[in-house]
PDB file of C-alpha atoms and ligand atoms in Angstrom:
ATOM      1  CA  MET A   1      63.537-130.449  64.482  1.00 38.00           C
ATOM      2  CA  THR A   2      63.120-127.576  62.752  1.00 39.00           C
ATOM      3  CA  LEU A   3      63.721-125.422  66.022  1.00 40.00           C
ATOM      4  CA  ARG A   4      66.689-127.854  66.576  1.00 43.00           C
ATOM      5  CA  LEU A   5      68.750-127.179  63.920  1.00 40.00           C
ATOM      6  CA  PHE A   6      68.227-123.545  63.664  1.00 40.00           C
ATOM      7  CA  SER A   7      69.788-123.432  67.642  1.00 43.00           C
ATOM      8  CA  GLY A   8      72.517-125.340  66.378  1.00 42.00           C
ATOM      9  CA  ALA A   9      73.678-123.042  63.340  1.00 43.00           C
ATOM     10  CA  THR A  10      72.959-119.380  65.707  1.00 44.00           C
ATOM     11  CA  LEU A  11      75.259-121.346  68.158  1.00 42.00           C
ATOM     12  CA  PHE A  12      77.819-122.521  65.345  1.00 42.00           C
ATOM     13  CA  THR A  13      77.779-118.570  64.685  1.00 45.00           C
ATOM     14  CA  ALA A  14      78.407-117.089  67.671  1.00 45.00           C
ATOM     15  CA  VAL A  15      81.546-119.592  68.119  1.00 43.00           C
ATOM     16  CA  THR A  16      82.516-118.730  64.975  1.00 45.00           C
ATOM     17  CA  ALA A  17      82.134-115.166  65.153  1.00 45.00           C
ATOM     18  CA  ALA A  18      83.533-115.604  68.839  1.00 46.00           C
ATOM     19  CA  VAL A  19      87.155-117.029  67.712  1.00 46.00           C
ATOM     20  CA  SER A  20      87.575-114.909  64.723  1.00 48.00           C
ATOM     21  CA  ALA A  21      87.191-111.799  66.879  1.00 50.00           C
ATOM     22  CA  GLN A  22      89.729-113.341  68.957  1.00 55.00           C
ATOM     23  CA  THR A  23      92.199-113.968  66.311  1.00 57.00           C
ATOM     24  CA  PRO A  24      91.534-110.818  63.729  1.00 61.00           C
ATOM     25  CA  ALA A  25      93.029-111.236  60.490  1.00 60.00           C
ATOM     26  CA  PRO A  26      96.877-108.942  60.583  1.00 66.00           C
ATOM     27  CA  ALA A  27      95.664-106.074  58.454  1.00 90.00           C
ATOM     28  CA  THR A  28      97.631-105.867  55.555  1.00 95.00           C
ATOM     29  CA  PRO A  29      98.037-103.655  52.153  1.00 94.00           C
ATOM     30  CA  ASP A  30      96.328-106.483  49.983  1.00 94.00           C
ATOM     31  CA  ALA A  31      93.848-107.271  53.083  1.00 94.00           C
ATOM     32  CA  LEU A  32      92.442-103.683  52.882  1.00 95.00           C
ATOM     33  CA  ILE A  33      92.405-103.100  49.433  1.00 94.00           C
ATOM     34  CA  THR A  34      90.261-106.464  49.002  1.00 94.00           C
ATOM     35  CA  ALA A  35      87.521-105.496  51.796  1.00 93.00           C
ATOM     36  CA  ALA A  36      88.117-101.555  49.933  1.00 94.00           C
ATOM     37  CA  LYS A  37      86.752-103.076  46.675  1.00 95.00           C
ATOM     38  CA  ARG A  38      83.771-105.347  48.315  1.00 95.00           C
ATOM     39  CA  ALA A  39      82.837-101.799  50.192  1.00 94.00           C
ATOM     40  CA  ALA A  40      83.063-100.112  46.958  1.00 93.00           C
ATOM     41  CA  GLY A  41      80.835-102.662  44.950  1.00 92.00           C
ATOM     42  CA  ALA A  42      79.423-101.113  41.883  1.00 92.00           C
ATOM     43  CA  ASP A  43      78.425 -98.302  43.383  1.00 92.00           C
ATOM     44  CA  HIS A  44      81.424 -96.618  44.397  1.00 92.00           C
ATOM     45  CA  ALA A  45      83.750 -98.791  41.644  1.00 92.00           C
ATOM     46  CA  GLY A  46      85.259 -95.626  40.201  1.00 90.00           C
ATOM     47  CA  THR A  47      86.619 -93.612  42.818  1.00 92.00           C
ATOM     48  CA  PHE A  48      88.054 -97.335  44.124  1.00 93.00           C
ATOM     49  CA  LEU A  49      90.449 -97.270  40.887  1.00 90.00           C
ATOM     50  CA  ARG A  50      91.280 -93.378  41.876  1.00 89.00           C
ATOM     51  CA  ILE A  51      92.336 -93.562  44.613  1.00 89.00           C
ATOM     52  CA  CYS A  52      92.997 -97.534  45.709  1.00 87.00           C
ATOM     53  CA  VAL A  53      94.546 -99.116  42.882  1.00 87.00           C
ATOM     54  CA  ALA A  54      96.274 -95.797  41.046  1.00 83.00           C
ATOM     55  CA  PRO A  55      96.523 -92.996  43.765  1.00 86.00           C
ATOM     56  CA  ASP A  56      97.348 -89.804  41.927  1.00 83.00           C
ATOM     57  CA  ASN A  57     100.707 -89.627  44.572  1.00 81.00           C
ATOM     58  CA  LEU A  58     102.114 -92.541  43.121  1.00 78.00           C
ATOM     59  CA  ASN A  59     104.388 -90.741  40.462  1.00 69.00           C
ATOM     60  CA  VAL A  60     106.294 -88.182  42.959  1.00 54.00           C
ATOM     61  CA  GLY A  61     107.702 -86.294  40.138  1.00 48.00           C
ATOM     62  CA  GLY A  62     105.132 -86.708  37.153  1.00 44.00           C
ATOM     63  CA  PRO A  63     103.191 -84.729  35.850  1.00 43.00           C
ATOM     64  CA  ARG A  64     100.751 -83.870  38.388  1.00 44.00           C
ATOM     65  CA  ALA A  65     103.233 -83.077  41.044  1.00 39.00           C
ATOM     66  CA  GLY A  66     103.884 -79.870  39.326  1.00 41.00           C
ATOM     67  CA  ARG A  67     101.284 -76.892  39.297  1.00 49.00           C
ATOM     68  CA  PRO A  68     101.502 -75.468  35.607  1.00 46.00           C
ATOM     69  CA  GLY A  69     101.638 -72.066  35.300  1.00 51.00           C
ATOM     70  CA  PRO A  70      99.481 -69.648  33.051  1.00 57.00           C
ATOM     71  CA  ARG A  71      96.277 -72.202  32.083  1.00 67.00           C
ATOM     72  CA  ALA A  72      94.745 -71.551  29.155  1.00 79.00           C
ATOM     73  CA  VAL A  73      90.740 -71.906  28.916  1.00 90.00           C
ATOM     74  CA  PRO A  74      89.695 -75.081  27.784  1.00 94.00           C
ATOM     75  CA  ASP A  75      86.744 -75.051  25.138  1.00 95.00           C
ATOM     76  CA  ARG A  76      83.504 -74.430  26.408  1.00 96.00           C
ATOM     77  CA  ALA A  77      81.912 -77.861  24.663  1.00 95.00           C
ATOM     78  CA  THR A  78      83.890 -80.172  26.509  1.00 96.00           C
ATOM     79  CA  TRP A  79      82.912 -78.409  30.428  1.00 97.00           C
ATOM     80  CA  TYR A  80      80.065 -76.913  29.631  1.00 97.00           C
ATOM     81  CA  ALA A  81      76.525 -78.283  31.446  1.00 97.00           C
ATOM     82  CA  LYS A  82      73.109 -76.769  31.573  1.00 98.00           C
ATOM     83  CA  PRO A  83      71.774 -75.569  35.277  1.00 98.00           C
ATOM     84  CA  TYR A  84      69.162 -78.204  36.608  1.00 98.00           C
ATOM     85  CA  ARG A  85      66.525 -77.790  40.129  1.00 98.00           C
ATOM     86  CA  VAL A  86      67.621 -81.670  41.177  1.00 98.00           C
ATOM     87  CA  PHE A  87      66.084 -81.522  45.312  1.00 98.00           C
ATOM     88  CA  ASP A  88      62.888 -79.469  45.745  1.00 98.00           C
ATOM     89  CA  ASN A  89      66.034 -77.399  47.460  1.00 98.00           C
ATOM     90  CA  LEU A  90      69.046 -77.968  45.987  1.00 98.00           C
ATOM     91  CA  TYR A  91      70.118 -77.462  42.305  1.00 98.00           C
ATOM     92  CA  PHE A  92      72.901 -77.752  40.426  1.00 98.00           C
ATOM     93  CA  ILE A  93      75.284 -75.074  38.802  1.00 98.00           C
ATOM     94  CA  GLY A  94      78.076 -76.697  37.709  1.00 98.00           C
ATOM     95  CA  THR A  95      80.006 -78.463  34.851  1.00 97.00           C
ATOM     96  CA  ARG A  96      79.838 -81.414  33.235  1.00 97.00           C
ATOM     97  CA  ILE A  97      83.363 -82.509  35.440  1.00 96.00           C
ATOM     98  CA  HIS A  98      83.061 -79.919  38.789  1.00 96.00           C
ATOM     99  CA  SER A  99      79.946 -79.367  41.240  1.00 97.00           C
ATOM    100  CA  ALA A 100      78.662 -76.248  42.553  1.00 98.00           C
ATOM    101  CA  TRP A 101      75.085 -76.262  43.917  1.00 98.00           C
ATOM    102  CA  ALA A 102      72.762 -73.900  45.533  1.00 98.00           C
ATOM    103  CA  LEU A 103      71.036 -74.748  48.252  1.00 98.00           C
ATOM    104  CA  THR A 104      67.929 -72.310  48.371  1.00 98.00           C
ATOM    105  CA  THR A 105      66.695 -71.464  52.719  1.00 98.00           C
ATOM    106  CA  SER A 106      63.900 -68.965  53.730  1.00 98.00           C
ATOM    107  CA  ALA A 107      66.594 -66.739  54.363  1.00 98.00           C
ATOM    108  CA  GLY A 108      68.657 -66.791  51.088  1.00 98.00           C
ATOM    109  CA  ILE A 109      70.629 -68.605  49.706  1.00 98.00           C
ATOM    110  CA  ILE A 110      73.789 -71.614  49.866  1.00 98.00           C
ATOM    111  CA  VAL A 111      76.255 -71.740  46.921  1.00 98.00           C
ATOM    112  CA  ILE A 112      78.900 -74.660  47.917  1.00 98.00           C
ATOM    113  CA  ASP A 113      81.849 -74.934  45.329  1.00 97.00           C
ATOM    114  CA  THR A 114      82.316 -72.170  43.154  1.00 97.00           C
ATOM    115  CA  LEU A 115      84.502 -73.841  39.941  1.00 96.00           C
ATOM    116  CA  PHE A 116      86.751 -72.558  37.873  1.00 96.00           C
ATOM    117  CA  ASP A 117      86.919 -68.567  37.462  1.00 96.00           C
ATOM    118  CA  TYR A 118      85.519 -69.610  33.589  1.00 96.00           C
ATOM    119  CA  ALA A 119      82.823 -70.962  34.989  1.00 97.00           C
ATOM    120  CA  THR A 120      81.940 -68.710  37.463  1.00 97.00           C
ATOM    121  CA  GLU A 121      79.218 -66.878  35.837  1.00 97.00           C
ATOM    122  CA  PRO A 122      78.272 -68.663  32.917  1.00 98.00           C
ATOM    123  CA  GLU A 123      77.107 -71.580  35.256  1.00 98.00           C
ATOM    124  CA  ILE A 124      76.825 -70.211  38.531  1.00 98.00           C
ATOM    125  CA  VAL A 125      75.876 -66.557  37.789  1.00 98.00           C
ATOM    126  CA  GLU A 126      73.338 -67.431  34.850  1.00 98.00           C
ATOM    127  CA  GLY A 127      72.368 -70.916  35.985  1.00 98.00           C
ATOM    128  CA  MET A 128      70.623 -69.731  38.616  1.00 98.00           C
ATOM    129  CA  THR A 129      69.187 -66.907  37.131  1.00 98.00           C
ATOM    130  CA  THR A 130      68.397 -69.546  34.520  1.00 98.00           C
ATOM    131  CA  LEU A 131      66.657 -71.191  37.196  1.00 98.00           C
ATOM    132  CA  GLY A 132      64.776 -67.905  38.342  1.00 98.00           C
ATOM    133  CA  LEU A 133      67.458 -67.453  41.392  1.00 98.00           C
ATOM    134  CA  ASP A 134      68.520 -64.485  41.816  1.00 98.00           C
ATOM    135  CA  PRO A 135      72.396 -64.155  42.360  1.00 98.00           C
ATOM    136  CA  ARG A 136      72.159 -61.132  45.471  1.00 98.00           C
ATOM    137  CA  ASP A 137      70.251 -63.819  47.720  1.00 98.00           C
ATOM    138  CA  ILE A 138      73.784 -65.790  48.260  1.00 98.00           C
ATOM    139  CA  LYS A 139      74.178 -65.561  51.764  1.00 98.00           C
ATOM    140  CA  TYR A 140      77.013 -68.007  52.096  1.00 98.00           C
ATOM    141  CA  VAL A 141      79.690 -69.494  50.133  1.00 98.00           C
ATOM    142  CA  LEU A 142      80.984 -72.727  50.975  1.00 98.00           C
ATOM    143  CA  ILE A 143      84.086 -73.475  49.622  1.00 98.00           C
ATOM    144  CA  SER A 144      85.267 -77.398  50.574  1.00 98.00           C
ATOM    145  CA  HIS A 145      88.901 -77.047  49.616  1.00 96.00           C
ATOM    146  CA  ALA A 146      91.468 -75.278  48.216  1.00 96.00           C
ATOM    147  CA  HIS A 147      92.070 -75.642  44.943  1.00 95.00           C
ATOM    148  CA  GLY A 148      91.228 -73.826  41.893  1.00 93.00           C
ATOM    149  CA  ASP A 149      88.681 -76.235  40.548  1.00 94.00           C
ATOM    150  CA  HIS A 150      86.846 -75.019  43.654  1.00 95.00           C
ATOM    151  CA  ASP A 151      87.252 -72.248  44.757  1.00 96.00           C
ATOM    152  CA  GLN A 152      87.949 -69.384  42.069  1.00 96.00           C
ATOM    153  CA  GLY A 153      84.885 -68.126  42.120  1.00 97.00           C
ATOM    154  CA  ALA A 154      84.610 -67.435  45.704  1.00 98.00           C
ATOM    155  CA  ALA A 155      86.124 -63.610  45.005  1.00 98.00           C
ATOM    156  CA  LEU A 156      82.994 -63.198  43.039  1.00 98.00           C
ATOM    157  CA  LEU A 157      80.667 -64.189  44.579  1.00 98.00           C
ATOM    158  CA  GLN A 158      82.080 -62.233  47.940  1.00 98.00           C
ATOM    159  CA  SER A 159      82.791 -59.059  46.003  1.00 98.00           C
ATOM    160  CA  ARG A 160      79.955 -58.697  43.851  1.00 98.00           C
ATOM    161  CA  TYR A 161      76.995 -60.001  46.285  1.00 98.00           C
ATOM    162  CA  GLY A 162      78.412 -60.159  49.597  1.00 98.00           C
ATOM    163  CA  ALA A 163      78.366 -63.487  50.114  1.00 98.00           C
ATOM    164  CA  LYS A 164      80.349 -64.713  53.317  1.00 98.00           C
ATOM    165  CA  VAL A 165      83.427 -67.257  52.595  1.00 98.00           C
ATOM    166  CA  VAL A 166      83.417 -70.605  54.965  1.00 98.00           C
ATOM    167  CA  MET A 167      86.101 -72.062  54.064  1.00 98.00           C
ATOM    168  CA  GLY A 168      88.498 -74.723  56.495  1.00 98.00           C
ATOM    169  CA  THR A 169      91.321 -72.134  58.835  1.00 98.00           C
ATOM    170  CA  ALA A 170      94.088 -74.517  56.949  1.00 97.00           C
ATOM    171  CA  ASP A 171      93.100 -73.513  53.915  1.00 97.00           C
ATOM    172  CA  TRP A 172      92.318 -69.773  54.420  1.00 97.00           C
ATOM    173  CA  ASP A 173      96.156 -69.630  55.497  1.00 96.00           C
ATOM    174  CA  ALA A 174      97.203 -71.465  51.918  1.00 94.00           C
ATOM    175  CA  THR A 175      94.469 -69.070  50.278  1.00 94.00           C
ATOM    176  CA  LEU A 176      95.776 -65.617  51.184  1.00 95.00           C
ATOM    177  CA  GLN A 177      99.094 -66.529  50.471  1.00 94.00           C
ATOM    178  CA  ARG A 178      97.870 -66.290  46.546  1.00 94.00           C
ATOM    179  CA  ALA A 179      99.111 -63.183  44.322  1.00 93.00           C
ATOM    180  CA  ALA A 180      96.219 -61.081  43.686  1.00 93.00           C
ATOM    181  CA  SER A 181      96.693 -61.708  39.832  1.00 93.00           C
ATOM    182  CA  ALA A 182      95.531 -65.523  40.739  1.00 94.00           C
ATOM    183  CA  PRO A 183      92.535 -67.199  38.425  1.00 95.00           C
ATOM    184  CA  GLY A 184      89.238 -65.712  39.965  1.00 96.00           C
ATOM    185  CA  GLY A 185      91.828 -63.611  42.531  1.00 96.00           C
ATOM    186  CA  VAL A 186      91.705 -64.218  46.437  1.00 96.00           C
ATOM    187  CA  PRO A 187      88.538 -63.677  48.677  1.00 97.00           C
ATOM    188  CA  LYS A 188      88.913 -61.790  51.990  1.00 97.00           C
ATOM    189  CA  ARG A 189      88.776 -64.030  55.208  1.00 97.00           C
ATOM    190  CA  ASP A 190      85.373 -64.366  56.080  1.00 97.00           C
ATOM    191  CA  ILE A 191      84.722 -67.844  58.620  1.00 98.00           C
ATOM    192  CA  ALA A 192      87.266 -70.126  59.540  1.00 98.00           C
ATOM    193  CA  VAL A 193      86.163 -73.782  59.948  1.00 98.00           C
ATOM    194  CA  GLY A 194      89.010 -75.511  62.595  1.00 98.00           C
ATOM    195  CA  ARG A 195      88.378 -78.907  63.638  1.00 96.00           C
ATOM    196  CA  GLU A 196      85.841 -78.823  65.395  1.00 97.00           C
ATOM    197  CA  GLY A 197      83.120 -78.031  62.346  1.00 98.00           C
ATOM    198  CA  LEU A 198      80.575 -75.822  62.709  1.00 98.00           C
ATOM    199  CA  LYS A 199      76.604 -75.824  62.273  1.00 98.00           C
ATOM    200  CA  LEU A 200      75.934 -73.493  60.044  1.00 98.00           C
ATOM    201  CA  ARG A 201      72.566 -71.940  59.948  1.00 98.00           C
ATOM    202  CA  LEU A 202      70.628 -70.305  57.634  1.00 98.00           C
ATOM    203  CA  GLY A 203      66.704 -69.831  57.356  1.00 97.00           C
ATOM    204  CA  ASP A 204      64.876 -73.476  58.132  1.00 95.00           C
ATOM    205  CA  SER A 205      68.283 -74.772  57.284  1.00 97.00           C
ATOM    206  CA  ILE A 206      71.040 -76.242  58.249  1.00 97.00           C
ATOM    207  CA  VAL A 207      74.717 -77.773  57.554  1.00 98.00           C
ATOM    208  CA  ASP A 208      76.614 -79.515  59.870  1.00 98.00           C
ATOM    209  CA  VAL A 209      80.089 -78.714  58.524  1.00 98.00           C
ATOM    210  CA  ILE A 210      82.814 -81.324  59.390  1.00 98.00           C
ATOM    211  CA  ALA A 211      86.328 -80.895  59.416  1.00 98.00           C
ATOM    212  CA  THR A 212      87.576 -83.864  57.051  1.00 98.00           C
ATOM    213  CA  PRO A 213      91.773 -82.995  56.811  1.00 97.00           C
ATOM    214  CA  GLY A 214      93.143 -85.244  54.125  1.00 96.00           C
ATOM    215  CA  HIS A 215      92.814 -83.672  51.056  1.00 95.00           C
ATOM    216  CA  THR A 216      94.262 -80.515  52.134  1.00 96.00           C
ATOM    217  CA  PRO A 217      95.303 -79.664  55.511  1.00 97.00           C
ATOM    218  CA  GLY A 218      91.614 -76.996  55.313  1.00 97.00           C
ATOM    219  CA  THR A 219      88.936 -79.851  53.718  1.00 98.00           C
ATOM    220  CA  LEU A 220      85.610 -79.718  55.209  1.00 98.00           C
ATOM    221  CA  SER A 221      82.587 -82.060  53.617  1.00 98.00           C
ATOM    222  CA  TYR A 222      79.087 -81.945  54.926  1.00 98.00           C
ATOM    223  CA  PHE A 223      76.277 -83.054  56.163  1.00 98.00           C
ATOM    224  CA  PHE A 224      72.374 -81.320  55.344  1.00 98.00           C
ATOM    225  CA  PRO A 225      68.596 -82.236  54.324  1.00 98.00           C
ATOM    226  CA  VAL A 226      67.295 -81.921  51.367  1.00 98.00           C
ATOM    227  CA  LYS A 227      63.566 -82.464  50.122  1.00 98.00           C
ATOM    228  CA  ASP A 228      62.263 -84.521  47.615  1.00 97.00           C
ATOM    229  CA  ALA A 229      58.934 -84.134  46.557  1.00 95.00           C
ATOM    230  CA  GLY A 230      58.596 -82.945  49.994  1.00 96.00           C
ATOM    231  CA  ARG A 231      60.574 -85.665  51.394  1.00 96.00           C
ATOM    232  CA  THR A 232      63.143 -84.528  53.744  1.00 98.00           C
ATOM    233  CA  VAL A 233      66.338 -86.543  53.015  1.00 98.00           C
ATOM    234  CA  ILE A 234      69.849 -86.430  54.536  1.00 98.00           C
ATOM    235  CA  VAL A 235      72.741 -85.324  51.931  1.00 98.00           C
ATOM    236  CA  ALA A 236      77.061 -86.736  52.695  1.00 98.00           C
ATOM    237  CA  TYR A 237      79.134 -83.916  50.261  1.00 98.00           C
ATOM    238  CA  VAL A 238      82.729 -84.984  50.287  1.00 97.00           C
ATOM    239  CA  GLY A 239      84.698 -82.769  49.879  1.00 97.00           C
ATOM    240  CA  GLY A 240      88.325 -83.846  48.963  1.00 95.00           C
ATOM    241  CA  THR A 241      88.862 -87.719  47.576  1.00 94.00           C
ATOM    242  CA  ALA A 242      91.550 -87.801  45.236  1.00 92.00           C
ATOM    243  CA  PHE A 243      95.647 -88.699  46.707  1.00 93.00           C
ATOM    244  CA  ASN A 244      97.283 -86.292  45.516  1.00 90.00           C
ATOM    245  CA  PHE A 245      99.707 -84.755  48.860  1.00 92.00           C
ATOM    246  CA  PRO A 246     102.629 -86.164  49.832  1.00 92.00           C
ATOM    247  CA  ARG A 247     103.135 -89.594  49.488  1.00 93.00           C
ATOM    248  CA  GLN A 248     103.593 -89.742  53.650  1.00 94.00           C
ATOM    249  CA  ALA A 249     102.548 -92.513  56.032  1.00 95.00           C
ATOM    250  CA  ALA A 250     100.995 -89.098  58.563  1.00 96.00           C
ATOM    251  CA  ASN A 251      98.890 -87.748  55.674  1.00 95.00           C
ATOM    252  CA  PHE A 252      97.210 -91.200  55.083  1.00 96.00           C
ATOM    253  CA  GLU A 253      96.855 -91.394  58.521  1.00 96.00           C
ATOM    254  CA  ILE A 254      94.874 -87.599  58.843  1.00 97.00           C
ATOM    255  CA  TYR A 255      93.072 -88.983  55.675  1.00 96.00           C
ATOM    256  CA  ARG A 256      92.080 -92.000  57.013  1.00 96.00           C
ATOM    257  CA  ASP A 257      91.076 -90.927  60.308  1.00 97.00           C
ATOM    258  CA  SER A 258      88.326 -88.044  58.876  1.00 97.00           C
ATOM    259  CA  GLN A 259      87.253 -91.542  56.943  1.00 96.00           C
ATOM    260  CA  ARG A 260      86.163 -93.118  60.471  1.00 96.00           C
ATOM    261  CA  LYS A 261      84.592 -89.826  60.967  1.00 97.00           C
ATOM    262  CA  MET A 262      82.806 -89.528  58.509  1.00 97.00           C
ATOM    263  CA  THR A 263      81.521 -93.074  58.863  1.00 97.00           C
ATOM    264  CA  GLU A 264      80.435 -92.127  62.288  1.00 97.00           C
ATOM    265  CA  VAL A 265      78.998 -89.212  61.579  1.00 97.00           C
ATOM    266  CA  ALA A 266      77.181 -90.111  58.297  1.00 98.00           C
ATOM    267  CA  GLU A 267      75.342 -93.556  60.062  1.00 97.00           C
ATOM    268  CA  ALA A 268      74.002 -90.924  63.053  1.00 97.00           C
ATOM    269  CA  ALA A 269      72.669 -88.391  60.474  1.00 98.00           C
ATOM    270  CA  GLY A 270      71.172 -91.602  58.227  1.00 98.00           C
ATOM    271  CA  ALA A 271      72.435 -90.341  54.843  1.00 98.00           C
ATOM    272  CA  THR A 272      71.303 -91.442  51.896  1.00 98.00           C
ATOM    273  CA  VAL A 273      72.645 -89.506  48.992  1.00 98.00           C
ATOM    274  CA  LEU A 274      76.264 -89.189  48.506  1.00 98.00           C
ATOM    275  CA  MET A 275      77.872 -86.556  47.161  1.00 98.00           C
ATOM    276  CA  SER A 276      81.159 -85.375  45.578  1.00 96.00           C
ATOM    277  CA  ASN A 277      82.209 -82.332  44.353  1.00 95.00           C
ATOM    278  CA  HIS A 278      83.909 -84.252  41.377  1.00 94.00           C
ATOM    279  CA  THR A 279      81.281 -85.443  39.226  1.00 94.00           C
ATOM    280  CA  GLU A 280      83.327 -88.250  38.449  1.00 91.00           C
ATOM    281  CA  PHE A 281      82.751 -89.624  41.564  1.00 93.00           C
ATOM    282  CA  ASP A 282      78.948 -89.254  42.205  1.00 94.00           C
ATOM    283  CA  ARG A 283      78.333 -88.997  38.637  1.00 95.00           C
ATOM    284  CA  ALA A 284      76.475 -85.573  39.505  1.00 96.00           C
ATOM    285  CA  TYR A 285      76.338 -84.365  35.501  1.00 97.00           C
ATOM    286  CA  ASP A 286      73.752 -87.806  34.892  1.00 97.00           C
ATOM    287  CA  ARG A 287      71.739 -87.844  37.646  1.00 97.00           C
ATOM    288  CA  ALA A 288      71.042 -84.301  37.851  1.00 97.00           C
ATOM    289  CA  ARG A 289      69.376 -85.134  34.115  1.00 97.00           C
ATOM    290  CA  ILE A 290      68.422 -88.212  34.766  1.00 97.00           C
ATOM    291  CA  ALA A 291      66.589 -85.587  37.815  1.00 97.00           C
ATOM    292  CA  GLN A 292      64.342 -84.037  35.322  1.00 97.00           C
ATOM    293  CA  LEU A 293      62.430 -87.648  33.883  1.00 97.00           C
ATOM    294  CA  PRO A 294      59.462 -88.114  35.355  1.00 96.00           C
ATOM    295  CA  ARG A 295      59.338 -91.488  37.329  1.00 96.00           C
ATOM    296  CA  VAL A 296      56.827 -94.251  38.587  1.00 95.00           C
ATOM    297  CA  ALA A 297      55.193 -94.904  41.544  1.00 92.00           C
ATOM    298  CA  GLY A 298      57.904 -95.605  43.905  1.00 91.00           C
ATOM    299  CA  GLU A 299      60.468 -94.986  42.038  1.00 95.00           C
ATOM    300  CA  LYS A 300      63.637 -93.067  44.094  1.00 96.00           C
ATOM    301  CA  HIS A 301      65.287 -89.762  43.501  1.00 98.00           C
ATOM    302  CA  PRO A 302      68.507 -91.084  41.126  1.00 97.00           C
ATOM    303  CA  TYR A 303      70.820 -89.757  43.909  1.00 97.00           C
ATOM    304  CA  GLU A 304      69.323 -91.616  46.694  1.00 97.00           C
ATOM    305  CA  THR A 305      71.050 -95.280  47.366  1.00 97.00           C
ATOM    306  CA  ASP A 306      70.307 -96.657  51.505  1.00 97.00           C
ATOM    307  CA  THR A 307      72.463 -95.605  54.577  1.00 98.00           C
ATOM    308  CA  ALA A 308      74.757 -98.750  54.362  1.00 97.00           C
ATOM    309  CA  THR A 309      75.548 -98.028  50.186  1.00 97.00           C
ATOM    310  CA  VAL A 310      76.866 -94.097  51.931  1.00 97.00           C
ATOM    311  CA  GLY A 311      78.673 -96.300  54.644  1.00 97.00           C
ATOM    312  CA  ARG A 312      80.565 -97.997  51.944  1.00 96.00           C
ATOM    313  CA  TYR A 313      81.628 -95.430  50.507  1.00 97.00           C
ATOM    314  CA  PHE A 314      83.894 -93.913  53.996  1.00 97.00           C
ATOM    315  CA  GLU A 315      84.570 -97.837  54.136  1.00 96.00           C
ATOM    316  CA  MET A 316      85.951 -97.890  50.949  1.00 96.00           C
ATOM    317  CA  THR A 317      88.424 -94.652  51.335  1.00 96.00           C
ATOM    318  CA  GLY A 318      89.103 -94.868  54.475  1.00 96.00           C
ATOM    319  CA  SER A 319      90.722 -98.919  53.855  1.00 95.00           C
ATOM    320  CA  CYS A 320      92.319 -96.838  50.631  1.00 95.00           C
ATOM    321  CA  ALA A 321      93.933 -94.882  52.630  1.00 95.00           C
ATOM    322  CA  GLU A 322      94.636 -97.268  55.062  1.00 95.00           C
ATOM    323  CA  ALA A 323      96.316 -99.106  52.391  1.00 94.00           C
ATOM    324  CA  GLN A 324      99.010 -97.173  51.427  1.00 94.00           C
ATOM    325  CA  ARG A 325      99.898 -95.765  54.638  1.00 95.00           C
ATOM    326  CA  LEU A 326     101.519 -99.274  55.642  1.00 95.00           C
ATOM    327  CA  LEU A 327     102.819 -99.360  52.107  1.00 93.00           C
ATOM    328  CA  VAL A 328     104.774 -96.260  52.694  1.00 91.00           C
ATOM    329  CA  GLN A 329     105.694 -97.222  55.981  1.00 82.00           C
TER     330      GLN A 329
HETATM  331 ZN1   ZN B 401      91.486 -81.088  44.905  1.00 92.30          ZN
END
């Protein structure tokens, strides 16, 4: 009897699945936003709000549309964060708002993102020194995209320590057009990453650099292993998030396709940690500090989730981009 009920239920499920496969629900902006909200769940709710509910590029000509002129350095008390060792080989050297990381390897250090120019010395240079890392060991500086909050420290790390700067080809083109007097200066072109991406090897480590155009034309995202008390976990690092580009269908399409690519790579890599370059999107500032607390047996690292949760992030961002693409068409 139990068996019969089971097979009946299985058959019903199979028939339902076959029918829905034949007649997929039409993809409407509303349906996509509902799907994105479900995918976001509680894990990615803040990012969902920022790009799906109130995208930055909704108000063309609004206060965010133009780049301001000279920028005052904000009060240090509003942004300064202490540096923390977060994984065995990954150190948080960012501010309360923007992330920068030092990934240590057997042959030197890879710095990921470099903050505004005013934060480079106190957070990256002094932060590394406080943690017992020598900035002279920096071999590569990975820039997720060429906006000032992530790239203004690149020229200093390149000129002072001889680090090689890695950036998307299109973002190099934009960077090299800056005036020499731009905050932080202008780095010299080192390694340009095209659509094919790059496997960046240093010592015992490898960073899988993925071209994810969208937020900027040269945005780069990363996959790399880190160790949590000797155990390897895979990080998916999102290089650009907000919809701050011109509100055109083609731009949303490019962004959407990058999210689909990230979904595939994240699944193949088995990524269980989702990181972003803005702390509002991955709670880096909180998680870096929580990581300092002792854990009870079996308790996960505060950054570790599972592959499904990481996958739902990219499902959400992809659906939000597709919803906006349909809305502006
Ligand atoms: Zn940006």
